[in-house]
Amino acid sequence: MDKNKLRYAILKLRDEKKNPFIELKGQVPEEDILEQTKFLSRNGLLESMVWADNTVHIWGSVSLEGEKYLVENSGLAKAYALAKEVKNWIPFWG
């Protein structure tokens, strides 16, 4: 998955109070989710994250900057929604 689409998906899932590791399991390698989550946290788009042993132990929330990112990148929302819909159509996926 393209890193910008993955960043959007992670933020969108956190905005919905969902765990990206669970929701994206089987679709995106955990290493990619972790790498992009670190990017989002470092750049202030996710806040109040609890890290230990190089992984997320407690997911934080989407910051004000993260909310702006979601609005500014709403074009990615269409791609994200389509990907979710396709996943639901294919019962053996995930």
GROMACS .gro file of C-alpha atoms in nm:
model
   94
    1MET     CA    1   0.000   0.000   0.000
    2ASP     CA    2   0.120   0.351  -0.082
    3LYS     CA    3   0.257   0.523   0.230
    4ASN     CA    4   0.023   0.822   0.196
    5LYS     CA    5  -0.280   0.594   0.167
    6LEU     CA    6  -0.158   0.394   0.465
    7ARG     CA    7  -0.108   0.709   0.673
    8TYR     CA    8  -0.460   0.819   0.584
    9ALA     CA    9  -0.600   0.474   0.670
   10ILE     CA   10  -0.425   0.471   1.008
   11LEU     CA   11  -0.552   0.818   1.096
   12LYS     CA   12  -0.903   0.735   0.978
   13LEU     CA   13  -0.909   0.414   1.182
   14ARG     CA   14  -0.785   0.597   1.492
   15ASP     CA   15  -1.047   0.866   1.434
   16GLU     CA   16  -1.301   0.581   1.445
   17LYS     CA   17  -1.132   0.446   1.764
   18LYS     CA   18  -1.021   0.129   1.584
   19ASN     CA   19  -0.687  -0.050   1.608
   20PRO     CA   20  -0.500  -0.034   1.274
   21PHE     CA   21  -0.307  -0.354   1.351
   22ILE     CA   22  -0.635  -0.545   1.379
   23GLU     CA   23  -0.825  -0.371   1.100
   24LEU     CA   24  -0.542  -0.392   0.844
   25LYS     CA   25  -0.424  -0.743   0.938
   26GLY     CA   26  -0.352  -0.949   0.629
   27GLN     CA   27  -0.367  -0.644   0.403
   28VAL     CA   28  -0.058  -0.453   0.515
   29PRO     CA   29   0.256  -0.587   0.686
   30GLU     CA   30   0.269  -0.492   1.055
   31GLU     CA   31   0.614  -0.340   0.999
   32ASP     CA   32   0.464  -0.092   0.751
   33ILE     CA   33   0.183  -0.001   0.991
   34LEU     CA   34   0.436   0.051   1.270
   35GLU     CA   35   0.668   0.261   1.050
   36GLN     CA   36   0.388   0.491   0.935
   37THR     CA   37   0.242   0.513   1.287
   38LYS     CA   38   0.582   0.633   1.409
   39PHE     CA   39   0.586   0.891   1.129
   40LEU     CA   40   0.238   1.016   1.224
   41SER     CA   41   0.331   1.033   1.592
   42ARG     CA   42   0.664   1.211   1.529
   43ASN     CA   43   0.493   1.468   1.310
   44GLY     CA   44   0.219   1.542   1.561
   45LEU     CA   45  -0.073   1.384   1.374
   46LEU     CA   46  -0.128   1.124   1.648
   47GLU     CA   47  -0.093   1.214   2.015
   48SER     CA   48  -0.075   1.041   2.354
   49MET     CA   49   0.079   0.723   2.213
   50VAL     CA   50   0.241   0.480   2.456
   51TRP     CA   51   0.541   0.299   2.308
   52ALA     CA   52   0.748   0.014   2.452
   53ASP     CA   53   0.971  -0.249   2.295
   54ASN     CA   54   0.950  -0.059   1.964
   55THR     CA   55   0.575  -0.112   1.928
   56VAL     CA   56   0.249   0.058   2.022
   57HIS     CA   57   0.110  -0.050   2.357
   58ILE     CA   58  -0.164   0.209   2.391
   59TRP     CA   59  -0.302   0.389   2.088
   60GLY     CA   60  -0.344   0.761   2.126
   61SER     CA   61  -0.585   0.983   1.944
   62VAL     CA   62  -0.587   1.195   1.632
   63SER     CA   63  -0.452   1.543   1.705
   64LEU     CA   64  -0.589   1.866   1.564
   65GLU     CA   65  -0.316   1.847   1.298
   66GLY     CA   66  -0.426   1.491   1.222
   67GLU     CA   67  -0.784   1.606   1.178
   68LYS     CA   68  -0.663   1.873   0.934
   69TYR     CA   69  -0.469   1.604   0.745
   70LEU     CA   70  -0.785   1.395   0.713
   71VAL     CA   71  -0.980   1.691   0.574
   72GLU     CA   72  -0.702   1.803   0.338
   73ASN     CA   73  -0.658   1.452   0.203
   74SER     CA   74  -1.024   1.367   0.166
   75GLY     CA   75  -0.949   1.242  -0.188
   76LEU     CA   76  -0.776   0.949  -0.022
   77ALA     CA   77  -1.103   0.879   0.159
   78LYS     CA   78  -1.257   0.755  -0.164
   79ALA     CA   79  -0.971   0.511  -0.222
   80TYR     CA   80  -0.988   0.399   0.143
   81ALA     CA   81  -1.366   0.345   0.125
   82LEU     CA   82  -1.331   0.148  -0.198
   83ALA     CA   83  -1.061  -0.073  -0.046
   84LYS     CA   84  -1.284  -0.144   0.256
   85GLU     CA   85  -1.577  -0.226   0.028
   86VAL     CA   86  -1.372  -0.462  -0.188
   87LYS     CA   87  -1.244  -0.635   0.126
   88ASN     CA   88  -1.605  -0.695   0.235
   89TRP     CA   89  -1.695  -0.839  -0.106
   90ILE     CA   90  -1.419  -1.099  -0.091
   91PRO     CA   91  -1.501  -1.328   0.204
   92PHE     CA   92  -1.168  -1.512   0.203
   93TRP     CA   93  -0.959  -1.192   0.212
   94GLY     CA   94  -0.818  -1.116   0.556
   0.00000   0.00000   0.00000
